[in-house]
Amino acid sequence: MIEGILVEGLIYGIMVLGVFITFRVLDFPDLTVDGSFPLGAALMVQGLLLGMNGWLALLIAFIGGVLAGVVTALIHNHLKVPNLLAGILTMTMLYSINIRILGNRANVPVLDQDTLLSDVSNRLSGIIPDDYILLLFFVVVSITIKLLIDLFFRTDLGMTIGAMGNNEQMVISQGINPKTLKTIGLGLSNGLVAVSGAFAAQYLGFADVGLGQGIIISGLASVMIGEFLIMKSNRIGVLTFCALAGSVLFHAVMYLGRYYGYIIKMTPSDLNLIKGLLIIILLILTQSRKLKMAAFRVRVQK
Amino acid sequence: MIVIKNVSVTFNQGTVNENQALRDINLNVREGDFITIIGSNGAGKSTLFNLIAGTIPPTTGTIHAGGRNITREPEYKRARYIGRIFQNPLLGTASNMSLEDNMMITYRKGFKWLKRSLTSKMKEYFRTELLQLKMGLEHRMKENLLMFSGGQRQALTLLMMVLSKPALIMLDEHTAALDPKNAEIVLELTDKFIREYKLTSMMITHNMNHAIEYGNRLLMMDRGEIIFDVSGDEKKELTVEKLIEKFHELRHHGFENDRALLAE
Ligand SMILES: Nc1ncnc2c1ncn2[C@@H]1O[C@H](COP(=O)(O)OP(=O)(O)OP(=O)(O)O)[C@@H](O)[C@H]1O
Ligand SMILES: [Mg+2]
């Protein structure tokens, strides 16, 4: 059970890192995610069915996600469409595109196919206990991605993207076009989301157009749980770690809801309600904590 | 250097809210000028800056910089040679980043790539430059800017702008949001930097004494027009009384809050 929660938490954690980039670093609430997650799943599964190398299929899924993010950025930048609406537009279009990619089907299984995961399992089987192979694999994968993101946001370009989310005028004053930075940020974020979708499809054994439904809410809840873990920090390494940890905790809560919810007469369809309530509770908690922190600061200054 | 020809700006043209903020402005900002600008609220001072910076386009007329027509150049491109500081100290720096990261982003204009320039050599350079501010900020390089006062942030914005050596700097009441002591410090620094780096500058202020004391040229604006443009010896001999008298002579209505201004 614990390995299951951890593996799921880490797979979806890659998506949470993407959501963290748009919502927190760029300050751009991007809803493309609900479409780019199943896009990654669809591209991966079709790639495998075509007999492609797994890593190549993953790369294509990543590129597909990047393009989805770029489309949202272009709609927002050039048509002056508000960010939420731009994301919804891309997400809606992706629904049709994903079905096309899956060959006009809503669900395509990969159970008999070799996947990256089955490949890894075969190689490590016997060396590591079977139950822990996937866990180890996803720890390595998610930490590597986390470290790469940390590295990116320590470069000049990454730092400038961070500054833009905080103060767009400052970036303009530096002679940089914020539209370019938004395009890069959204591309990166949705690329990560698609990679997460690609892994999720292999883990679940199928790609489904409905896979992304409400995924943005899970992502946001995870980001918020992560933030709740640690007092405010401006170190990117701490923040990305919190995003991953938040994802694992979120999946633990969902797991409990799914398997033990019956005790309080909960059904699986109640989970969406739970996710929403979780976000509302977190909002209230963070707000009251912010107020307390502010009060504390005032007292210290006096 | 910056030449503005027959520029008018009309907001909400063709609606009931139509408002002509600038009327047929002609202005030649010469290299080395330090221009102070005064005028009542709504006179069009900030609109003039927005126009030069490229935040808003002119309704009619043209703007040239160094002989080049920049009327249609976007704001972010002009920012490479025009530096600007706003009244709000938060607009110049990023609150959720450290001082050194902020300095890294602002020390050089233009697109940033995937390299990491914040080396220890760079930090050392920033530290020595910070000494000029005499605020002890050189010991706080890793601190979040959220922890800094408005005056410290404004001084930092000023320093970073100066280091990027813009052809023109524009200051829009950049000390108005600070307490009197900090306002004085930032203004002194401004004057020092402008002299030392020989910067062409424009400064909007509501304080007539400052407008007279600083700079080599003074513009008075009213209802979208530049009604008085004085430089050289004539500027040196100005007093607040003379300015207000001049205003009454040129316009037949009172200087909106001349008493309040005189009191400063
Ligand atoms: N973006 C805008 N849209 C519509 N009207 C505007 C806009 N910006 C300025 N105005 C109007 O243009 C006129 C000039 O405004 P401006 O901000 O340039 O005045 P100002 O001289 O800077 O005044 P203050 O001393 O109060 O800062 C005002 O009537 C103002 O309401
Ligand atoms: Mg103004």
XYZ file of C-alpha atoms and ligand atoms in Angstrom:
598
model
C 0.000 0.000 0.000
C 2.726 2.437 0.991
C 4.708 1.714 -2.207
C 1.527 2.206 -4.241
C 0.886 5.606 -2.696
C 4.495 6.670 -3.133
C 4.687 5.532 -6.759
C 1.422 7.266 -7.650
C 2.425 10.342 -5.711
C 5.728 10.563 -7.562
C 4.233 9.928 -11.027
C 1.650 12.641 -10.501
C 4.322 14.648 -8.707
C 5.918 15.376 -12.086
C 2.601 16.960 -13.092
C 2.508 18.847 -9.794
C 5.937 20.312 -10.599
C 4.446 21.604 -13.844
C 1.443 23.094 -12.061
C 3.794 24.646 -9.530
C 5.696 26.374 -12.353
C 2.604 27.993 -13.860
C 0.592 28.784 -10.741
C 3.413 29.770 -8.449
C 6.428 30.811 -10.486
C 4.701 32.366 -13.508
C 1.566 33.421 -11.645
C -0.356 32.139 -14.658
C -3.269 29.848 -13.687
C -3.006 27.447 -16.605
C -5.824 24.993 -17.230
C -4.207 23.447 -20.315
C -3.098 20.717 -17.909
C -6.411 18.841 -18.142
C -5.652 18.355 -21.824
C -1.881 18.004 -21.846
C -1.899 15.196 -19.259
C -3.975 12.802 -21.432
C -2.064 14.138 -24.455
C 1.141 12.772 -22.943
C -0.623 9.489 -22.160
C -2.004 9.178 -25.688
C 1.292 9.974 -27.412
C 3.169 7.518 -25.204
C 0.717 4.679 -25.728
C 0.500 5.204 -29.480
C 4.285 5.430 -29.659
C 4.615 2.084 -27.877
C 1.935 0.481 -30.050
C 3.865 1.625 -33.113
C 6.869 -0.202 -31.710
C 8.832 2.902 -30.885
C 11.625 2.937 -28.321
C 10.058 3.843 -24.950
C 12.376 6.781 -24.288
C 11.706 8.147 -27.763
C 7.951 7.885 -27.153
C 8.454 9.723 -23.860
C 10.374 12.473 -25.625
C 7.557 12.836 -28.164
C 5.032 13.048 -25.327
C 7.153 15.788 -23.750
C 7.347 17.733 -27.015
C 3.591 17.354 -27.488
C 3.034 18.847 -24.038
C 5.427 21.711 -24.777
C 3.494 22.517 -27.955
C 0.187 22.488 -26.061
C 1.599 25.002 -23.578
C 2.964 27.145 -26.394
C -0.481 27.234 -28.036
C -2.048 28.500 -24.808
C 0.677 31.132 -24.511
C 0.156 32.263 -28.110
C -3.610 32.542 -27.638
C -3.090 34.557 -24.471
C -0.267 36.752 -25.776
C -1.464 37.611 -29.233
C -5.243 37.523 -28.992
C -5.250 39.167 -25.564
C -7.425 36.339 -24.226
C -7.404 36.109 -20.397
C -5.101 33.339 -19.146
C -7.844 31.090 -17.736
C -9.830 31.201 -20.960
C -6.737 30.598 -23.104
C -6.036 27.410 -21.142
C -9.639 26.224 -21.402
C -9.572 26.762 -25.172
C -6.471 24.620 -25.650
C -7.761 22.000 -23.234
C -11.048 21.739 -25.141
C -9.298 21.402 -28.482
C -6.938 18.801 -27.029
C -9.891 16.580 -26.145
C -10.598 16.040 -29.846
C -6.922 15.808 -30.712
C -6.322 13.168 -28.040
C -9.120 11.000 -29.418
C -7.554 11.354 -32.877
C -4.159 10.331 -31.534
C -5.746 7.274 -29.938
C -7.140 6.321 -33.353
C -10.703 7.598 -32.793
C -11.010 5.699 -29.552
C -11.459 7.047 -26.047
C -9.413 4.336 -24.366
C -6.453 2.292 -25.566
C -4.767 -0.367 -23.384
C -1.059 -1.252 -23.445
C -1.237 -4.331 -21.321
C 0.563 -6.716 -23.683
C 3.035 -4.144 -24.855
C 6.554 -3.629 -23.580
C 6.596 -0.334 -21.733
C 9.413 1.603 -20.105
C 8.140 0.262 -16.796
C 8.019 -3.399 -17.816
C 11.466 -2.961 -19.325
C 12.860 -1.577 -16.087
C 11.102 -4.279 -14.054
C 12.596 -7.021 -16.211
C 16.080 -5.651 -15.897
C 16.041 -5.093 -12.163
C 14.029 -8.167 -11.259
C 16.071 -10.388 -8.954
C 18.462 -7.577 -8.045
C 15.853 -5.605 -6.111
C 12.671 -6.999 -4.524
C 9.928 -6.742 -7.165
C 7.692 -4.564 -4.981
C 10.307 -1.837 -4.789
C 11.517 -1.677 -8.382
C 8.960 0.828 -9.565
C 9.307 2.849 -6.393
C 13.053 3.122 -6.855
C 12.625 3.970 -10.536
C 10.196 6.795 -9.850
C 12.234 8.147 -6.973
C 15.170 8.434 -9.380
C 13.064 9.879 -12.213
C 11.184 12.452 -10.146
C 14.256 13.588 -8.229
C 16.210 13.946 -11.472
C 13.431 16.075 -12.973
C 13.214 18.104 -9.774
C 16.955 18.767 -9.829
C 16.848 19.776 -13.497
C 14.056 22.247 -12.732
C 16.068 23.631 -9.805
C 19.039 24.049 -12.113
C 16.913 25.788 -14.749
C 15.543 28.315 -12.274
C 19.062 29.111 -11.088
C 20.109 30.207 -14.581
C 19.731 33.806 -15.777
C 16.749 32.854 -17.917
C 15.054 30.893 -15.143
C 15.566 33.676 -12.620
C 14.089 36.200 -15.004
C 11.028 33.998 -15.461
C 10.713 33.898 -11.672
C 10.970 37.673 -11.489
C 8.259 38.065 -14.121
C 5.762 36.079 -12.072
C 6.467 38.502 -9.284
C 6.720 41.780 -11.179
C 6.080 41.935 -14.904
C 7.002 45.627 -15.140
C 10.475 44.851 -13.834
C 11.077 42.395 -16.660
C 9.811 44.862 -19.268
C 12.123 47.474 -17.778
C 15.023 45.105 -18.396
C 14.264 45.117 -22.095
C 12.801 41.616 -22.124
C 9.512 40.675 -23.750
C 7.361 39.008 -21.072
C 5.422 37.203 -23.794
C 8.544 35.217 -24.677
C 9.082 34.240 -21.045
C 5.451 33.167 -20.626
C 5.732 31.003 -23.727
C 8.856 29.297 -22.392
C 7.327 28.791 -18.944
C 4.049 27.392 -20.213
C 5.854 25.102 -22.644
C 8.090 23.716 -19.912
C 5.179 23.234 -17.523
C 2.974 21.383 -19.981
C 5.905 19.309 -21.181
C 6.303 18.050 -17.621
C 2.570 17.423 -17.308
C 2.639 15.351 -20.493
C 5.594 13.305 -19.203
C 3.601 12.655 -16.052
C 0.654 11.542 -18.195
C 2.953 9.275 -20.202
C 4.163 7.518 -17.052
C 0.648 7.343 -15.624
C -0.587 5.572 -18.779
C 2.165 2.956 -18.502
C 1.504 2.470 -14.811
C -2.253 2.148 -15.268
C -1.892 0.074 -18.435
C -3.999 2.312 -20.680
C -4.443 5.793 -22.090
C -7.844 7.393 -21.723
C -9.089 10.812 -22.860
C -10.754 11.234 -19.480
C -7.458 10.733 -17.654
C -6.917 14.440 -17.264
C -10.324 15.308 -15.963
C -9.917 17.501 -12.909
C -6.190 16.825 -12.826
C -5.543 20.524 -12.341
C -7.433 20.384 -9.046
C -5.295 17.467 -7.853
C -2.205 19.384 -8.913
C -3.252 22.534 -7.158
C -4.242 20.676 -3.980
C -0.824 18.964 -3.978
C 1.016 22.260 -4.443
C -0.937 23.756 -1.560
C -0.355 20.798 0.749
C 3.353 21.065 -0.049
C 3.383 24.745 0.752
C 1.652 24.050 3.993
C 4.509 21.754 5.017
C 7.124 24.452 5.100
C 7.188 28.080 6.105
C 7.707 30.513 3.281
C 10.953 29.931 1.453
C 12.379 31.537 -1.649
C 14.731 28.660 -2.414
C 13.623 26.853 -5.521
C 15.040 23.531 -4.304
C 12.869 23.651 -1.197
C 9.785 24.651 -3.167
C 10.081 21.862 -5.736
C 10.697 19.349 -2.967
C 7.510 20.532 -1.270
C 5.594 20.113 -4.518
C 6.685 16.462 -4.744
C 6.017 15.817 -1.074
C 2.622 17.502 -1.413
C 1.762 15.168 -4.256
C 2.618 12.082 -2.204
C 0.560 13.312 0.746
C -2.353 14.177 -1.505
C -2.340 10.684 -2.949
C -2.201 9.225 0.518
C -5.357 11.137 1.417
C -7.062 10.053 -1.818
C -5.998 6.458 -1.207
C -7.565 6.522 2.226
C -10.710 8.013 0.732
C -10.856 5.367 -1.979
C -10.282 2.295 0.204
C -11.502 3.274 3.637
C -14.061 5.918 2.712
C -16.831 3.289 2.898
C -16.542 3.428 6.670
C -18.119 6.867 6.551
C -20.371 5.765 3.648
C -18.255 7.537 1.019
C -18.371 6.405 -2.606
C -15.614 6.935 -5.212
C -17.740 9.631 -6.832
C -17.445 11.655 -3.647
C -13.709 12.058 -4.197
C -14.086 15.175 -6.332
C -16.055 16.806 -3.566
C -13.302 15.834 -1.137
C -10.622 17.351 -3.409
C -12.517 20.623 -3.639
C -13.138 20.745 0.096
C -9.469 19.961 0.719
C -8.458 23.006 -1.322
C -10.957 25.216 0.471
C -9.729 24.057 3.870
C -6.107 24.635 2.826
C -6.995 28.119 1.605
C -8.575 28.954 4.940
C -5.646 27.495 6.885
C -2.979 29.318 4.849
C -4.885 32.556 5.094
C -5.155 32.435 8.867
C -1.499 31.449 9.075
C -0.522 34.366 6.854
C -2.408 36.728 9.115
C -0.661 35.290 12.142
C 2.729 35.640 10.458
C 1.961 39.248 9.548
C 0.925 40.001 13.114
C 4.122 38.380 14.323
C 6.238 40.456 11.981
C 4.619 43.676 13.148
C 5.323 42.790 16.728
C 8.950 41.989 15.992
C 9.454 45.270 14.197
C 8.083 47.339 17.061
C 18.428 63.127 -28.356
C 14.716 62.470 -27.800
C 12.595 64.586 -30.122
C 8.836 64.687 -29.706
C 6.956 66.274 -32.602
C 3.309 67.381 -32.556
C 2.290 64.596 -30.219
C -1.239 64.320 -28.891
C -2.685 61.571 -26.729
C -6.426 61.077 -26.457
C -7.816 58.370 -24.184
C -11.105 56.657 -25.005
C -11.407 58.434 -28.317
C -14.948 58.641 -29.643
C -16.617 57.764 -26.342
C -18.245 59.954 -23.697
C -15.094 59.491 -21.632
C -12.898 61.030 -24.314
C -10.001 62.756 -22.586
C -7.159 64.554 -24.298
C -4.235 64.012 -21.923
C -1.565 65.588 -24.161
C -2.165 68.357 -26.708
C 0.235 68.922 -29.544
C 3.420 68.507 -27.507
C 6.790 69.476 -28.992
C 9.877 68.729 -26.950
C 13.556 68.206 -27.612
C 15.411 66.474 -24.798
C 19.060 67.346 -25.373
C 21.937 65.106 -24.385
C 23.042 65.878 -20.827
C 19.795 67.611 -19.893
C 18.465 67.109 -16.377
C 14.863 68.231 -16.731
C 12.528 68.650 -13.780
C 8.813 68.615 -14.517
C 6.042 70.138 -12.435
C 2.304 70.505 -12.943
C -0.944 69.865 -11.130
C -2.627 66.468 -10.855
C -3.842 65.258 -14.228
C -1.649 67.701 -16.150
C -0.287 64.848 -18.265
C 3.176 64.404 -16.757
C 3.002 60.629 -16.334
C 1.318 60.336 -19.714
C 4.321 62.107 -21.251
C 6.623 59.511 -19.634
C 4.384 56.640 -20.746
C 4.607 58.011 -24.243
C 8.392 58.264 -24.272
C 8.755 54.828 -22.666
C 6.355 53.247 -25.147
C 3.732 52.142 -22.623
C 1.126 53.997 -24.681
C 1.248 55.053 -28.346
C 0.618 58.652 -29.413
C -2.730 59.374 -31.060
C -0.901 61.670 -33.486
C 2.697 62.807 -33.890
C 6.113 61.139 -33.834
C 8.921 60.356 -31.387
C 12.558 60.087 -32.436
C 15.510 58.847 -30.387
C 18.982 59.656 -31.686
C 17.480 60.442 -35.085
C 15.621 57.126 -35.292
C 11.838 57.033 -35.432
C 10.719 54.998 -32.408
C 7.021 55.893 -32.465
C 6.044 52.246 -33.003
C 8.833 50.544 -31.010
C 7.416 48.403 -28.153
C 8.113 49.336 -24.546
C 10.401 46.399 -23.777
C 12.711 47.315 -26.669
C 12.936 50.967 -25.658
C 13.701 49.882 -22.110
C 17.153 48.843 -23.337
C 18.136 52.505 -23.593
C 15.495 54.216 -21.454
C 15.534 53.598 -17.697
C 12.498 54.398 -15.636
C 11.606 54.540 -11.960
C 8.053 54.722 -10.690
C 6.465 56.201 -7.616
C 5.740 52.690 -6.321
C 9.027 51.230 -4.983
C 7.694 47.696 -5.512
C 7.701 48.070 -9.300
C 11.484 48.134 -9.667
C 12.415 44.870 -7.971
C 11.031 41.381 -7.306
C 9.848 40.965 -3.693
C 10.153 37.200 -3.466
C 13.775 37.035 -4.619
C 17.031 37.718 -2.859
C 18.967 40.944 -3.254
C 21.730 39.266 -5.250
C 19.252 37.561 -7.589
C 17.546 40.889 -8.168
C 20.869 42.522 -8.960
C 21.737 39.704 -11.327
C 18.495 40.226 -13.275
C 18.793 43.994 -13.450
C 22.477 44.566 -14.090
C 22.359 43.908 -17.808
C 19.528 44.663 -20.217
C 18.186 42.262 -22.800
C 17.176 38.601 -23.047
C 18.839 36.198 -20.634
C 20.006 32.744 -21.659
C 20.610 29.434 -19.989
C 23.866 30.336 -18.344
C 24.515 31.171 -14.750
C 26.122 34.594 -14.380
C 25.815 34.918 -10.630
C 29.379 33.846 -9.870
C 31.334 34.798 -6.784
C 33.168 37.398 -8.864
C 29.826 38.915 -9.831
C 28.684 38.943 -6.206
C 31.867 40.756 -5.233
C 31.206 43.361 -7.914
C 27.639 43.841 -6.666
C 28.899 44.169 -3.112
C 31.281 46.990 -3.991
C 28.607 48.797 -5.990
C 26.186 48.541 -3.060
C 28.704 50.416 -0.915
C 27.768 53.552 -2.865
C 24.310 53.495 -1.293
C 25.736 53.643 2.249
C 22.773 51.644 3.521
C 24.579 48.530 4.684
C 22.845 46.466 2.003
C 26.162 44.814 1.080
C 25.771 42.617 4.171
C 22.282 41.501 3.191
C 22.840 40.028 -0.281
C 20.995 36.777 0.438
C 17.965 38.390 2.050
C 14.554 38.513 0.440
C 13.620 41.976 -0.838
C 10.318 41.648 0.996
C 12.337 42.502 4.107
C 13.639 45.808 2.725
C 12.099 49.238 3.173
C 10.636 51.219 0.292
C 13.559 53.629 0.434
C 16.117 50.838 0.267
C 14.315 49.253 -2.673
C 14.052 52.548 -4.508
C 17.757 53.259 -3.929
C 18.576 49.783 -5.220
C 16.425 50.259 -8.317
C 18.208 53.545 -8.936
C 21.654 51.988 -8.568
C 20.854 49.090 -10.890
C 19.358 51.411 -13.467
C 22.428 53.614 -13.422
C 24.773 50.631 -13.785
C 23.023 49.637 -17.008
C 23.954 53.100 -18.392
C 20.716 54.063 -20.158
C 20.689 56.953 -22.651
C 17.779 58.537 -20.793
C 16.400 58.056 -17.296
C 12.868 59.033 -16.291
C 11.855 59.408 -12.654
C 8.141 59.710 -11.936
C 7.751 61.094 -8.394
C 10.145 58.355 -7.344
C 10.488 59.677 -3.804
C 6.809 60.494 -3.216
C 5.992 57.203 -1.502
C 8.937 57.443 0.929
C 9.128 59.054 4.337
C 10.854 62.474 4.346
C 14.216 61.144 5.534
C 14.403 58.355 2.952
C 13.054 60.660 0.265
C 15.930 63.035 0.920
C 18.510 60.218 0.810
C 17.167 58.830 -2.463
C 16.999 62.278 -4.024
C 20.587 63.042 -3.025
C 21.691 59.728 -4.518
C 19.766 60.521 -7.684
C 21.523 63.838 -8.106
C 24.915 62.294 -7.341
C 24.471 59.498 -9.892
C 23.162 61.853 -12.572
C 26.220 64.062 -12.177
C 28.748 61.248 -11.879
C 27.474 59.209 -14.794
C 26.449 62.285 -16.834
C 22.961 60.894 -17.390
C 20.320 62.586 -19.481
C 17.361 62.693 -17.115
C 13.768 63.758 -16.628
C 12.244 63.974 -13.160
C 8.615 64.615 -12.245
C 8.069 66.136 -8.819
C 5.336 67.865 -6.884
C 7.884 69.696 -4.813
C 8.640 73.076 -6.441
C 11.731 73.566 -4.346
C 13.203 70.336 -5.662
C 12.223 71.244 -9.209
C 14.121 74.511 -8.843
C 17.082 73.140 -6.902
C 17.863 70.200 -9.178
C 18.540 70.024 -12.908
C 19.395 72.495 -15.640
C 15.952 72.767 -17.186
C 12.391 72.976 -15.895
C 9.101 72.192 -17.613
C 5.738 73.284 -16.310
C 2.731 71.351 -17.578
C -0.947 72.154 -17.398
C -3.959 70.463 -18.964
C -1.933 68.424 -21.429
C 0.389 71.210 -22.535
C 3.932 72.269 -21.735
C 3.291 75.880 -20.816
C 6.746 76.862 -19.618
C 10.171 75.557 -20.599
C 13.099 77.256 -18.933
C 16.801 76.453 -18.742
C 20.230 77.958 -18.105
C 20.589 81.108 -16.046
C 16.907 81.883 -16.152
C 16.282 78.539 -14.444
C 18.945 79.258 -11.819
C 17.219 82.458 -10.829
C 13.803 80.872 -10.345
C 12.018 80.962 -7.012
C 8.770 79.331 -5.987
C 7.042 82.731 -5.967
C 8.269 83.507 -9.474
C 7.049 80.113 -10.691
C 3.562 80.615 -9.322
C 3.432 84.125 -10.690
C 4.478 82.793 -14.064
C 1.716 80.241 -13.909
C -0.942 82.870 -13.213
C 0.393 84.983 -16.008
C 0.250 82.120 -18.516
C -3.043 80.595 -17.428
C -5.872 82.500 -16.017
C -6.846 79.889 -13.480
C -5.113 79.236 -10.177
C -2.338 76.710 -9.705
C -4.432 73.912 -8.286
C -2.793 73.584 -4.941
C -0.173 76.262 -4.933
C -0.591 76.934 -1.278
C 0.059 73.356 -0.348
C 3.080 73.360 -2.608
C 4.432 76.548 -1.139
C 4.122 75.108 2.335
C 6.574 72.291 1.518
N -4.622 54.749 -19.119
C -5.438 55.829 -19.079
N -6.707 55.716 -19.531
C -7.528 56.793 -19.509
N -7.192 57.993 -19.044
C -5.946 58.159 -18.571
C -5.011 57.072 -18.556
N -3.847 57.521 -18.029
C -4.055 58.818 -17.727
N -5.296 59.210 -18.049
C -5.843 60.567 -17.904
O -4.948 61.456 -18.519
C -4.833 62.650 -17.766
C -3.388 62.898 -17.423
O -2.983 61.923 -16.471
P -1.481 61.801 -15.934
O -1.405 60.540 -15.157
O -0.539 61.955 -17.059
O -1.375 63.043 -14.970
P -0.152 63.488 -14.060
O 0.272 64.824 -14.546
O 0.886 62.458 -14.005
O -0.877 63.671 -12.666
P -0.371 63.287 -11.184
O 0.390 64.460 -10.714
O -1.642 63.134 -10.432
O 0.430 62.041 -11.263
C -5.731 62.496 -16.557
O -6.956 63.153 -16.832
C -5.940 61.008 -16.467
O -7.188 60.721 -15.913
Mg 1.607 61.078 -12.476
